[in-house]
Short mmCIF file of C-alpha atoms in Angstrom, two decimals:
data_model
loop_
_atom_site.label_atom_id
_atom_site.label_comp_id
_atom_site.label_asym_id
_atom_site.label_seq_id
_atom_site.Cartn_x
_atom_site.Cartn_y
_atom_site.Cartn_z
CA MET A 913 0.22 -0.35 0.41
CA THR A 914 1.60 3.11 -1.10
CA VAL A 915 1.57 5.57 2.35
CA ILE A 916 0.54 9.07 1.65
CA LEU A 917 3.23 10.86 3.88
CA LYS A 918 1.48 12.95 6.07
CA ALA A 919 2.47 17.29 5.71
CA LYS A 920 3.75 17.85 9.92
CA ASP A 921 6.46 15.44 9.33
CA ILE A 922 7.38 16.69 5.71
CA ILE A 923 7.68 20.02 6.39
CA ALA A 924 9.30 18.89 10.22
CA ARG A 925 12.40 16.99 8.08
CA LEU A 926 12.10 20.16 6.07
CA SER A 927 12.19 23.41 7.36
CA GLU A 928 15.93 23.44 8.63
CA LYS A 929 16.81 23.48 5.18
CA PHE A 930 14.33 25.26 3.88
CA PRO A 931 13.00 27.72 6.37
CA GLY A 932 9.92 29.81 5.64
CA CYS A 933 9.24 28.13 2.57
CA LEU A 934 7.20 25.33 3.41
CA ALA A 935 4.09 25.13 5.04
CA GLU A 936 0.57 22.56 5.57
CA ALA A 937 -2.61 22.03 3.47
CA GLY A 938 -4.90 20.17 4.59
CA THR A 939 -3.01 16.96 6.78
CA ASP A 940 -1.62 16.13 3.85
CA SER A 941 -0.61 17.49 1.49
CA VAL A 942 2.56 20.65 1.06
CA LEU A 943 2.25 24.41 0.53
CA VAL A 944 5.99 26.05 -0.81
CA GLU A 945 6.96 29.73 -1.58
CA ALA A 946 6.71 29.09 -5.69
CA ALA A 947 10.13 30.88 -6.05
CA ALA A 948 11.09 27.49 -3.45
CA ILE A 949 9.53 24.16 -5.91
CA PRO A 950 12.86 22.96 -8.47
CA ALA A 951 14.88 23.14 -4.82
CA VAL A 952 12.36 21.34 -2.77
CA VAL A 953 11.41 19.62 -5.05
CA GLN A 954 15.17 18.07 -6.12
CA TYR A 955 16.13 17.41 -2.61
CA LEU A 956 12.76 15.50 -2.34
CA ARG A 957 14.00 13.69 -5.26
CA GLU A 958 17.74 13.29 -3.66
CA GLY A 959 16.76 13.28 0.72
CA GLU A 960 17.76 10.46 2.21
CA GLY A 961 15.08 7.61 3.10
CA LEU A 962 12.49 10.05 1.13
CA GLU A 963 13.47 9.44 -2.71
CA PHE A 964 10.58 10.99 -4.41
CA ASP A 965 12.14 9.93 -7.20
CA TYR A 966 8.51 8.63 -9.99
CA LEU A 967 6.24 11.79 -11.19
CA ASN A 968 2.49 11.08 -11.33
CA PHE A 969 0.95 14.04 -13.03
CA ILE A 970 1.51 17.19 -12.39
CA THR A 971 -2.73 20.12 -12.88
CA ALA A 972 -3.50 23.01 -11.82
CA VAL A 973 -7.28 24.25 -10.03
CA ASP A 974 -8.40 27.56 -10.53
CA TYR A 975 -9.89 29.50 -7.08
CA TYR A 976 -11.04 32.84 -8.29
CA GLN A 977 -9.04 34.43 -5.55
CA TYR A 978 -5.19 31.92 -7.19
CA PHE A 979 -4.16 29.63 -8.74
CA GLU A 980 -3.42 25.98 -7.08
CA VAL A 981 -0.26 23.75 -8.99
CA VAL A 982 -0.52 20.12 -7.97
CA TYR A 983 2.00 18.05 -8.03
CA HIS A 984 2.51 14.24 -7.21
CA LEU A 985 5.36 12.11 -5.80
CA THR A 986 5.50 8.50 -5.40
CA SER A 987 9.09 7.49 -4.25
CA LEU A 988 8.90 3.83 -5.82
CA LYS A 989 12.02 2.82 -3.55
CA HIS A 990 10.15 3.09 0.25
CA ASN A 991 6.36 3.10 -1.50
CA HIS A 992 4.90 7.09 -0.31
CA ALA A 993 3.49 9.72 -1.73
CA ILE A 994 3.10 12.97 -1.20
CA PHE A 995 0.96 16.29 -2.79
CA LEU A 996 2.91 18.78 -3.12
CA LYS A 997 1.09 22.47 -4.06
CA THR A 998 1.54 26.12 -4.54
CA ARG A 999 0.02 29.15 -5.58
CA CYS A 1000 0.24 31.58 -7.76
CA TYR A 1001 -1.04 35.27 -6.75
CA ASP A 1002 -1.57 36.91 -9.87
CA ARG A 1003 -3.53 36.09 -12.20
CA GLU A 1004 -3.05 38.54 -15.64
CA ASN A 1005 0.60 36.82 -15.71
CA PRO A 1006 0.80 33.59 -13.90
CA SER A 1007 3.70 31.88 -13.55
CA VAL A 1008 5.80 29.30 -11.70
CA PRO A 1009 9.21 27.31 -11.91
CA SER A 1010 9.72 24.53 -13.50
CA VAL A 1011 10.55 21.65 -12.78
CA VAL A 1012 11.50 20.00 -16.26
CA GLY A 1013 15.20 19.77 -15.57
CA ILE A 1014 14.52 17.11 -12.75
CA PHE A 1015 11.78 15.43 -14.10
CA GLN A 1016 11.72 15.16 -17.91
CA GLY A 1017 8.11 13.27 -17.21
CA ALA A 1018 6.50 17.25 -16.09
CA ASP A 1019 7.70 18.74 -20.36
CA PHE A 1020 3.86 17.65 -21.22
CA GLN A 1021 1.81 18.91 -19.07
CA GLU A 1022 2.73 21.80 -18.03
CA ARG A 1023 2.20 22.36 -21.16
CA GLU A 1024 -1.02 21.58 -21.05
CA ILE A 1025 -1.12 23.76 -17.39
CA TYR A 1026 0.79 26.97 -19.70
CA ASP A 1027 -2.38 26.18 -22.47
CA LEU A 1028 -6.08 25.10 -20.45
CA PHE A 1029 -4.69 27.70 -17.85
CA GLY A 1030 -2.33 30.18 -18.57
CA ILE A 1031 0.20 29.53 -16.35
CA LYS A 1032 3.34 30.09 -17.62
CA PHE A 1033 6.16 27.82 -16.08
CA GLU A 1034 9.76 28.86 -15.81
CA GLY A 1035 12.32 27.53 -17.69
CA HIS A 1036 10.40 25.10 -19.71
CA PRO A 1037 12.51 23.96 -22.53
CA ASP A 1038 9.22 24.18 -25.23
CA LEU A 1039 6.42 26.72 -23.66
CA ARG A 1040 3.89 26.09 -25.76
CA ARG A 1041 0.52 25.96 -26.52
CA ILE A 1042 -0.85 21.75 -27.03
CA PHE A 1043 -3.83 21.07 -27.66
CA LEU A 1044 -5.22 24.36 -29.28
CA TRP A 1045 -3.63 26.10 -31.96
CA GLU A 1046 -1.81 29.76 -31.44
CA GLY A 1047 -4.54 32.11 -31.77
CA PHE A 1048 -6.75 30.94 -29.23
CA PRO A 1049 -7.95 33.60 -27.20
CA GLY A 1050 -8.30 33.10 -23.35
CA HIS A 1051 -7.78 29.41 -20.92
CA PRO A 1052 -10.58 27.22 -21.01
CA LEU A 1053 -9.50 25.83 -17.68
CA ARG A 1054 -9.75 29.77 -16.07
CA LYS A 1055 -13.22 29.60 -14.27
CA ASP A 1056 -14.02 32.92 -15.76
CA PHE A 1057 -13.42 31.45 -19.49
CA ASN A 1058 -16.27 32.82 -21.22
CA GLN A 1059 -17.11 30.65 -23.84
CA MET B 910 44.87 13.50 -63.91
CA THR B 911 43.19 15.37 -61.32
CA THR B 912 40.24 13.85 -59.95
CA ARG B 913 37.52 15.98 -59.05
CA GLU B 914 35.76 15.76 -55.42
CA ILE B 915 32.05 15.84 -55.95
CA THR B 916 30.64 17.56 -52.54
CA LEU B 917 27.38 16.77 -52.64
CA LYS B 918 24.51 18.79 -50.33
CA THR B 919 23.13 17.76 -47.97
CA GLU B 920 20.07 18.54 -45.57
CA PRO B 921 18.44 17.92 -43.14
CA PHE B 922 14.23 16.79 -44.55
CA VAL B 923 10.77 17.00 -42.97
CA LEU B 924 8.91 14.13 -43.06
CA ASN B 925 5.08 14.91 -41.45
CA VAL B 926 3.72 11.16 -40.36
CA GLY B 927 0.84 12.06 -39.21
CA PRO B 928 -1.75 12.92 -38.46
CA LEU B 929 -4.37 10.94 -41.01
CA HIS B 930 -1.73 8.35 -40.49
CA PRO B 931 -2.46 4.42 -40.19
CA SER B 932 0.02 4.12 -37.71
CA THR B 933 -0.65 7.00 -35.71
CA HIS B 934 -3.92 5.19 -34.06
CA GLY B 935 -5.82 8.80 -34.36
CA VAL B 936 -5.25 11.14 -34.35
CA TYR B 937 -1.22 11.69 -33.32
CA ARG B 938 0.86 13.55 -35.77
CA MET B 939 4.62 13.53 -35.04
CA ARG B 940 7.09 16.52 -36.85
CA THR B 941 9.56 14.23 -38.15
CA THR B 942 12.92 15.12 -38.66
CA LEU B 943 14.73 13.27 -41.41
CA ASP B 944 18.90 12.41 -42.66
CA GLY B 945 17.70 10.28 -45.79
CA GLU B 946 16.67 8.04 -43.36
CA VAL B 947 17.61 7.98 -40.31
CA VAL B 948 15.46 10.02 -37.80
CA LEU B 949 17.07 12.64 -36.72
CA ASP B 950 14.69 14.38 -34.04
CA ILE B 951 10.56 13.82 -33.66
CA GLU B 952 8.45 16.84 -32.10
CA PRO B 953 4.89 15.37 -31.20
CA VAL B 954 1.98 17.73 -32.10
CA PHE B 955 -1.16 17.03 -29.81
CA GLY B 956 -4.73 18.87 -29.94
CA TYR B 957 -6.73 17.02 -33.36
CA LEU B 958 -9.17 15.61 -30.34
CA HIS B 959 -9.64 17.75 -27.93
CA ARG B 960 -13.10 17.41 -26.96
CA GLY B 961 -12.47 19.95 -23.65
CA ILE B 962 -13.50 16.64 -21.50
CA GLU B 963 -11.90 18.09 -19.01
CA LYS B 964 -13.64 21.12 -18.47
CA LEU B 965 -17.03 19.29 -19.64
CA MET B 966 -16.50 17.53 -16.25
CA GLU B 967 -16.81 19.86 -14.29
CA GLU B 968 -20.30 20.89 -15.61
CA ARG B 969 -22.79 17.18 -14.87
CA THR B 970 -22.85 15.89 -11.65
CA PHE B 971 -21.55 13.48 -10.36
CA THR B 972 -23.62 10.86 -12.28
CA GLY B 973 -23.41 11.83 -15.06
CA ILE B 974 -19.93 12.57 -15.44
CA ILE B 975 -19.47 8.42 -15.88
CA PRO B 976 -20.39 8.22 -19.57
CA LEU B 977 -17.52 11.38 -20.65
CA THR B 978 -15.39 9.57 -19.23
CA ASP B 979 -15.59 6.24 -21.20
CA ARG B 980 -15.02 8.11 -24.02
CA LEU B 981 -11.28 8.91 -22.54
CA ASP B 982 -9.42 5.94 -23.28
CA TYR B 983 -12.01 4.44 -25.88
CA ILE B 984 -10.02 1.23 -25.68
CA SER B 985 -10.95 0.45 -22.08
CA PRO B 986 -13.43 2.78 -21.03
CA MET B 987 -14.47 -0.29 -18.11
CA SER B 988 -10.73 0.72 -16.43
CA ASN B 989 -12.29 4.36 -17.15
CA ASN B 990 -15.21 3.90 -15.15
CA LEU B 991 -13.81 1.84 -12.75
CA ALA B 992 -10.95 4.19 -11.43
CA TYR B 993 -13.45 7.35 -12.07
CA CYS B 994 -16.47 6.04 -9.45
CA LEU B 995 -13.48 4.92 -7.34
CA ALA B 996 -12.30 8.54 -7.01
CA VAL B 997 -15.72 9.77 -6.45
CA GLU B 998 -15.74 6.29 -3.57
CA LYS B 999 -12.69 7.70 -2.11
CA LEU B 1000 -14.23 10.78 -1.30
CA CYS B 1001 -16.72 10.20 -0.09
CA GLY B 1002 -16.44 6.98 1.82
CA ILE B 1003 -18.46 4.84 0.50
CA LYS B 1004 -18.40 0.47 0.84
CA VAL B 1005 -18.81 -0.48 -2.45
CA PRO B 1006 -21.08 -4.73 -2.06
CA GLU B 1007 -18.99 -7.65 -2.54
CA ARG B 1008 -20.78 -8.97 -5.68
CA ALA B 1009 -19.80 -5.77 -6.80
CA GLU B 1010 -16.15 -6.47 -6.24
CA TYR B 1011 -15.93 -9.27 -8.04
CA LEU B 1012 -17.72 -7.82 -10.94
CA ARG B 1013 -15.34 -4.96 -11.20
CA VAL B 1014 -12.39 -7.10 -11.28
CA ILE B 1015 -13.81 -9.76 -14.11
CA MET B 1016 -15.00 -6.43 -15.73
CA ALA B 1017 -11.66 -4.64 -15.12
CA GLU B 1018 -9.92 -7.89 -16.19
CA LEU B 1019 -11.28 -8.77 -18.88
CA GLN B 1020 -11.45 -5.18 -19.81
CA ARG B 1021 -7.54 -5.65 -19.84
CA LEU B 1022 -7.48 -9.01 -21.45
CA ALA B 1023 -9.27 -7.19 -24.89
CA ASN B 1024 -6.94 -4.32 -24.91
CA HIS B 1025 -4.01 -6.03 -25.35
CA CYS B 1026 -5.48 -8.66 -27.79
CA ILE B 1027 -5.97 -4.81 -29.81
CA ALA B 1028 -1.95 -3.55 -28.32
CA VAL B 1029 -0.64 -6.63 -29.73
CA GLY B 1030 -2.31 -7.62 -32.88
CA SER B 1031 -2.21 -3.26 -33.98
CA PHE B 1032 1.92 -3.77 -33.28
CA LEU B 1033 2.22 -6.87 -35.24
CA ASN B 1034 0.45 -4.40 -38.21
CA ASP B 1035 2.85 -1.62 -37.13
CA ALA B 1036 6.10 -4.41 -37.87
CA GLY B 1037 4.59 -4.42 -40.90
CA ALA B 1038 2.40 -8.23 -40.88
CA TYR B 1039 -0.24 -6.00 -42.62
CA PHE B 1040 -4.07 -7.66 -41.08
CA THR B 1041 -3.28 -11.06 -40.75
CA PRO B 1042 -2.53 -11.07 -37.44
CA PHE B 1043 -4.54 -8.62 -35.93
CA MET B 1044 -7.64 -9.95 -37.75
CA TYR B 1045 -7.06 -12.71 -35.06
CA THR B 1046 -6.62 -10.58 -32.50
CA PHE B 1047 -9.63 -8.42 -32.88
CA ARG B 1048 -11.90 -11.75 -34.18
CA GLU B 1049 -10.84 -12.85 -30.33
CA ARG B 1050 -11.41 -9.56 -28.68
CA GLU B 1051 -15.15 -9.57 -29.92
CA LYS B 1052 -15.77 -12.20 -28.24
CA ILE B 1053 -14.91 -10.67 -24.64
CA VAL B 1054 -17.18 -6.94 -26.43
CA ASP B 1055 -20.13 -9.94 -26.58
CA LEU B 1056 -19.98 -10.20 -22.50
CA PHE B 1057 -19.48 -6.63 -22.42
CA GLU B 1058 -22.51 -6.09 -24.94
CA MET B 1059 -24.30 -9.13 -22.14
CA VAL B 1060 -23.74 -7.09 -19.16
CA SER B 1061 -24.05 -3.25 -20.67
CA GLY B 1062 -25.90 -3.13 -23.97
CA GLN B 1063 -23.37 -2.14 -25.20
CA ARG B 1064 -19.78 -2.34 -27.38
CA MET B 1065 -18.33 -0.62 -26.97
CA THR B 1066 -18.96 3.60 -24.06
CA TYR B 1067 -20.32 1.10 -22.15
CA ASN B 1068 -20.73 2.97 -19.02
CA TYR B 1069 -21.38 0.14 -16.18
CA MET B 1070 -19.54 0.94 -13.30
CA ARG B 1071 -21.29 3.13 -11.47
CA ILE B 1072 -20.63 5.69 -7.58
CA GLY B 1073 -21.34 2.25 -5.23
CA GLY B 1074 -21.22 -0.69 -7.41
CA VAL B 1075 -22.65 -1.35 -11.10
CA SER B 1076 -25.42 0.08 -13.38
CA GLN B 1077 -26.65 -3.53 -13.04
CA ASP B 1078 -26.02 -7.53 -12.42
CA ILE B 1079 -25.26 -9.78 -14.21
CA PRO B 1080 -27.42 -11.73 -16.41
CA GLU B 1081 -27.43 -15.70 -16.04
CA GLU B 1082 -25.51 -17.01 -18.79
CA PHE B 1083 -22.85 -13.96 -17.93
CA LEU B 1084 -20.02 -16.74 -15.68
CA PRO B 1085 -21.12 -19.68 -17.95
CA ALA B 1086 -20.02 -18.47 -21.26
CA LEU B 1087 -16.62 -16.57 -19.98
CA ALA B 1088 -16.05 -19.91 -18.27
CA LYS B 1089 -16.02 -21.28 -22.03
CA LEU B 1090 -14.75 -17.86 -23.26
CA LEU B 1091 -11.60 -18.16 -20.96
CA ASP B 1092 -10.97 -21.56 -21.89
CA GLN B 1093 -10.75 -19.95 -25.16
CA LEU B 1094 -8.11 -17.03 -24.40
CA GLU B 1095 -5.47 -19.72 -22.79
CA ARG B 1096 -5.98 -21.68 -26.02
CA PHE B 1097 -6.03 -18.66 -28.30
CA VAL B 1098 -3.10 -17.37 -26.05
CA ASP B 1099 -0.21 -19.91 -26.30
CA GLU B 1100 -1.14 -20.50 -29.74
CA TYR B 1101 -0.41 -16.64 -30.52
CA ASP B 1102 2.12 -17.30 -28.33
CA PHE B 1103 4.03 -19.95 -29.81
CA LEU B 1104 4.12 -18.60 -32.94
CA LEU B 1105 5.17 -15.22 -32.79
CA LYS B 1106 7.40 -16.14 -30.24
CA GLU B 1107 10.73 -16.39 -31.77
CA ASN B 1108 9.26 -14.90 -34.90
CA GLU B 1109 12.28 -14.02 -37.16
CA ILE B 1110 10.74 -11.53 -38.94
CA LEU B 1111 9.26 -10.11 -35.34
CA ILE B 1112 12.92 -10.80 -34.17
CA ALA B 1113 14.73 -8.69 -36.65
CA ARG B 1114 12.28 -5.55 -36.25
CA ALA B 1115 11.29 -5.80 -32.81
CA LYS B 1116 14.26 -7.28 -30.71
CA GLY B 1117 16.46 -4.58 -29.56
CA VAL B 1118 14.88 -1.05 -31.40
CA GLY B 1119 13.67 1.85 -29.57
CA ILE B 1120 15.28 0.76 -26.55
CA LEU B 1121 13.73 2.10 -23.09
CA PRO B 1122 16.87 2.05 -20.05
CA LYS B 1123 15.10 2.10 -16.81
CA GLU B 1124 16.11 5.27 -15.45
CA VAL B 1125 14.57 7.27 -17.99
CA ALA B 1126 11.28 5.75 -17.43
CA ILE B 1127 11.40 6.20 -14.34
CA ASN B 1128 11.96 9.53 -14.36
CA CYS B 1129 9.34 10.36 -17.60
CA GLY B 1130 6.99 8.72 -14.87
CA ILE B 1131 5.64 5.77 -17.49
CA SER B 1132 4.10 3.06 -16.40
CA GLY B 1133 2.24 0.46 -17.67
CA PRO B 1134 4.05 -1.96 -19.49
CA VAL B 1135 6.10 0.09 -21.08
CA ALA B 1136 8.00 0.85 -18.09
CA ARG B 1137 7.70 -3.66 -16.82
CA ALA B 1138 8.95 -3.75 -20.30
CA SER B 1139 11.82 -2.33 -18.92
CA GLY B 1140 11.52 -4.36 -15.67
CA ILE B 1141 10.72 -1.50 -13.07
CA ARG B 1142 8.79 -3.95 -11.54
CA ARG B 1143 5.64 -1.69 -10.09
CA ASP B 1144 2.24 -3.51 -10.18
CA LEU B 1145 -0.48 -0.36 -8.60
CA ARG B 1146 -2.40 -3.99 -7.81
CA ARG B 1147 0.12 -4.63 -5.99
CA ASP B 1148 1.69 -1.85 -5.08
CA ASP B 1149 -1.48 0.19 -3.63
CA PRO B 1150 -3.72 -2.38 -4.60
CA TYR B 1151 -7.44 -0.65 -4.82
CA SER B 1152 -11.01 -2.52 -5.32
CA ILE B 1153 -10.19 -6.24 -3.83
CA TYR B 1154 -7.17 -6.96 -5.69
CA ASP B 1155 -4.69 -8.18 -2.68
CA ARG B 1156 -8.08 -11.44 -2.81
CA PHE B 1157 -6.00 -12.89 -5.90
CA GLU B 1158 -2.44 -14.81 -6.70
CA PHE B 1159 -0.94 -13.00 -9.58
CA ASP B 1160 2.78 -12.03 -11.71
CA ILE B 1161 3.71 -9.39 -12.42
CA PRO B 1162 5.46 -10.20 -15.35
CA VAL B 1163 8.83 -7.79 -16.50
CA GLY B 1164 10.92 -7.77 -19.02
CA GLU B 1165 14.77 -7.46 -19.12
CA ASN B 1166 15.97 -5.42 -21.66
CA GLY B 1167 13.86 -2.08 -22.41
CA ASP B 1168 13.06 -2.53 -25.61
CA SER B 1169 10.04 -3.32 -28.60
CA TYR B 1170 10.09 -6.43 -28.34
CA ASP B 1171 10.42 -7.11 -24.41
CA ARG B 1172 6.86 -4.60 -24.75
CA TYR B 1173 4.79 -6.76 -26.56
CA ARG B 1174 6.45 -10.10 -24.19
CA VAL B 1175 4.71 -8.21 -20.57
CA ARG B 1176 1.80 -7.42 -23.00
CA VAL B 1177 1.29 -11.07 -23.24
CA ALA B 1178 2.53 -12.30 -20.42
CA GLU B 1179 -0.30 -10.22 -18.90
CA MET B 1180 -3.10 -11.35 -20.51
CA ARG B 1181 -2.54 -15.20 -18.67
CA GLN B 1182 -2.02 -13.20 -15.40
CA SER B 1183 -5.22 -11.25 -16.45
CA LEU B 1184 -7.19 -15.33 -17.65
CA ARG B 1185 -6.22 -16.21 -13.57
CA ILE B 1186 -7.20 -13.35 -11.66
CA ILE B 1187 -10.54 -13.93 -13.68
CA ARG B 1188 -10.63 -17.23 -12.47
CA GLN B 1189 -9.79 -16.66 -8.93
CA ALA B 1190 -12.94 -14.06 -8.78
CA MET B 1191 -15.11 -16.01 -11.00
CA LYS B 1192 -14.81 -18.82 -8.33
CA ASP B 1193 -14.89 -17.22 -4.95
CA ILE B 1194 -18.67 -14.08 -6.07
CA PRO B 1195 -20.49 -14.33 -3.53
CA ALA B 1196 -24.79 -13.87 -4.18
CA GLY B 1197 -26.18 -10.43 -2.94
CA PRO B 1198 -26.34 -6.62 -3.97
CA VAL B 1199 -24.29 -5.29 -6.47
CA LYS B 1200 -25.39 -1.23 -5.67
CA ALA B 1201 -25.03 0.54 -1.68
CA GLU B 1202 -27.48 2.73 -1.29
CA VAL B 1203 -26.62 6.03 -2.66
CA PRO B 1204 -28.65 9.19 -3.13
CA GLN B 1205 -29.63 9.09 -7.44
CA VAL B 1206 -27.94 12.59 -6.82
CA VAL B 1207 -23.95 12.16 -5.12
CA ARG B 1208 -23.19 15.41 -3.32
CA PRO B 1209 -18.97 14.61 -2.07
CA PRO B 1210 -18.03 16.71 1.09
CA ALA B 1211 -16.10 19.05 0.18
CA GLY B 1212 -12.62 18.58 -0.41
CA GLU B 1213 -10.09 16.88 -2.73
CA VAL B 1214 -8.68 13.27 -3.61
CA TYR B 1215 -6.57 11.19 -6.43
CA ALA B 1216 -7.45 7.33 -6.93
CA HIS B 1217 -5.41 5.74 -9.52
CA ILE B 1218 -6.15 2.17 -11.13
CA GLU B 1219 -4.08 -0.18 -13.12
CA ALA B 1220 -5.55 0.23 -16.14
CA PRO B 1221 -4.42 -1.92 -19.32
CA LYS B 1222 -1.98 1.68 -20.00
CA GLY B 1223 -0.49 2.04 -17.02
CA GLU B 1224 -1.37 4.60 -14.17
CA LEU B 1225 -5.40 6.49 -15.10
CA GLY B 1226 -6.14 8.07 -11.83
CA PHE B 1227 -8.41 10.79 -11.36
CA TYR B 1228 -7.86 14.08 -9.12
CA ILE B 1229 -11.06 15.47 -7.87
CA VAL B 1230 -11.67 18.78 -6.00
CA SER B 1231 -14.75 19.01 -4.02
CA ASP B 1232 -16.70 21.99 -2.83
CA GLY B 1233 -19.38 19.94 -2.52
CA SER B 1234 -22.50 20.69 -5.15
CA ILE B 1235 -23.38 17.99 -7.01
CA ALA B 1236 -20.75 19.19 -9.26
CA PRO B 1237 -16.76 18.84 -9.68
CA TYR B 1238 -14.80 22.00 -8.82
CA ARG B 1239 -12.55 20.39 -10.59
CA CYS B 1240 -11.81 16.89 -11.89
CA HIS B 1241 -8.21 16.24 -13.67
CA VAL B 1242 -7.34 12.89 -15.71
CA ARG B 1243 -3.96 11.58 -15.42
CA PRO B 1244 -3.25 10.54 -18.95
CA THR B 1245 -1.61 7.71 -19.07
CA SER B 1246 -0.96 7.71 -22.99
CA LEU B 1247 0.31 11.27 -22.71
CA ILE B 1248 2.75 10.14 -19.72
CA ASN B 1249 3.75 7.86 -22.89
CA LEU B 1250 4.66 9.75 -25.03
CA THR B 1251 7.03 12.47 -22.68
CA ALA B 1252 9.98 9.36 -24.21
CA LEU B 1253 9.32 9.33 -27.62
CA ARG B 1254 11.38 11.31 -28.31
CA GLN B 1255 14.74 9.72 -26.95
CA MET B 1256 13.89 5.67 -27.82
CA VAL B 1257 13.41 6.69 -31.34
CA ARG B 1258 17.16 9.42 -32.10
CA GLY B 1259 19.32 7.96 -34.48
CA TRP B 1260 15.99 4.68 -35.89
CA LYS B 1261 14.70 4.70 -38.95
CA VAL B 1262 11.57 6.11 -40.07
CA ALA B 1263 10.52 1.91 -40.66
CA ASP B 1264 11.33 1.69 -37.35
CA LEU B 1265 9.97 4.39 -35.28
CA ILE B 1266 6.90 3.48 -36.81
CA VAL B 1267 7.47 0.32 -34.85
CA ILE B 1268 8.50 1.27 -31.71
CA PHE B 1269 5.39 3.58 -31.37
CA GLY B 1270 3.34 1.07 -31.79
CA SER B 1271 4.67 -0.35 -28.89
CA ILE B 1272 3.81 2.10 -26.47
CA ASP B 1273 -0.09 1.58 -27.28
CA ILE B 1274 -1.28 5.16 -27.07
CA THR B 1275 -5.09 6.07 -27.24
CA MET B 1276 -6.06 9.71 -28.76
CA GLY B 1277 -8.62 10.23 -27.18
CA GLU B 1278 -7.17 9.95 -23.32
CA VAL B 1279 -3.99 12.22 -24.30
CA ASP B 1280 -5.37 15.10 -26.17
CA ARG B 1281 -9.23 14.56 -23.96
#
C-alpha cells in the first residue's frame, strides 16, 4: 500500500533546509513557496529516506483568488507518496518555476497547464500551447473563461 | 590526372507522420526531421481530438460524468469507469458491496485482455504483418465485447460501473459464457505466442529496437507495460491495491532490455495473469446486491482526492476537487497515454523511419486519452 506521508512530518524534516518556504495545506499536502519549488522537488528526489523519484502528475486548479499547482510525487523504493502545492496570486501573468530539469515527465503536463490555465512555467525549454492552436482566445479551464 | 571531388550538399528533411496515418492509432502527428532515412528528431503535435472533457466534467453531476470517462481511453472504457468511481467513492467514503467488487475485477481484467489484444495486434500490424495477426486478435476481442454487451448492452462506451457498484447484475448466462471464453482465450494466447515468440521477422524488427532505459522511464513518469518492460517492477494492483486485488494471486511480468520486443512479451504475459485473476474471481464470487445505497444525486463533502488504478496502459488516475455541490469543482485525469509518450523522442532518435513506426506502436496509446 502506498503510504501518503503526513504534511507535518515532511515539514518537520525540511524546515531546516527551507526555512519559511513550507506550510501545511490539509493533512497530507504541503504548500510550498513558488520560488522554492525546484529546490524542494530536487531535495525530495535525492534526500536520504525520501527518494521521491517518480512524478505521478502535475495539474492546476483555479480558485479565483489564486491558481494552485499540484504535484504528486511517489517513491518507488519506499512506496510512499506526497502532494505538493504552490499558489500564484497574479491572475494577469501567473508563473511558477518549471521542474522539467528534474522530472522530464513534467514536459507535456506543464505545457498542458500553460495551454489551459495560462500559467507560465519559467525555465521550460519549449513552452507552447499543446492542445489548442496558437492564437486561441483565453484559457478554457479558468473559471472565468467565457464560452 | 586530377580527380574532381564531388561534394553533395545534404540537408535535413521534414516529414509529417500523421495526423491521418494508419500507424498513428488515431489522430497523432509526428513532425519528423530526417537525415536520409534516419530519424534525427521528432516533434509530437497533439490536440486533434481535444474535446475539453475536463471542462465538461465541471458542468455535470458526479454520476453524469461516468459516460464522459468512457470516451477518454475508448479502447478500455471499463477501466476508466472504475478509476473514476473509485475516486468518488474514496471522497464520499462509500463501501461497495462484495459482489460488485468481484464484478468490477472481472470486467477490469477482461478489459485488459481486450486492450492487449488490440495492442499486440496493431503492434504486429505496424511491424509489417499487414492485418493478418490483427484479424485474429480482433476475433478474440469480439468475444470479450460480446460479454460486455451482455452486461451493459453496449459494444463500446459501456458505461457499466456506477458510484457504489455496477449498474446491474450480470445475467444468468454470463458466468457459463465467461468460463467457456476463458478456455478459448487460454488456447488462443498459447497458440498466438507459439507462432510469434520466436518469429524471425518479429525478432528482427523488434528486438533491441527502441530501448527505453530504466532510469529514463522512471524520470519520464512512464507506467504500465512500457515501464515493466524496462525492468520496473511496479504494478498498482500489487503496490497500492485498490478494490479487492489484494485477495488474488498473480505475478508481475517484467522485461529485461526495455526494447519493443520486451514490451510485446510483457503484454502477452499479462494476458495470462489476467486470465488467472478472472478464474479466481469467478470461483469466489458471492451472491448479494451489486450497488450500495447511494443517493440519486451524489453530493460529496468538500475536499479533494486522488485515486489511481493499474489500467491496461498504465497508471490511470482521477484527481477530483469538490466544493460540496453536485458537480466537481475540478476533475483532472492523469493521462497515461500522454505521459507515456514523453520518452518517445529519446527512443526513436537514430532509428530509421520504419523503426519509428514499430517503436511508436509498441507504446500502445489512445488519442482519446492523450488529447481528452
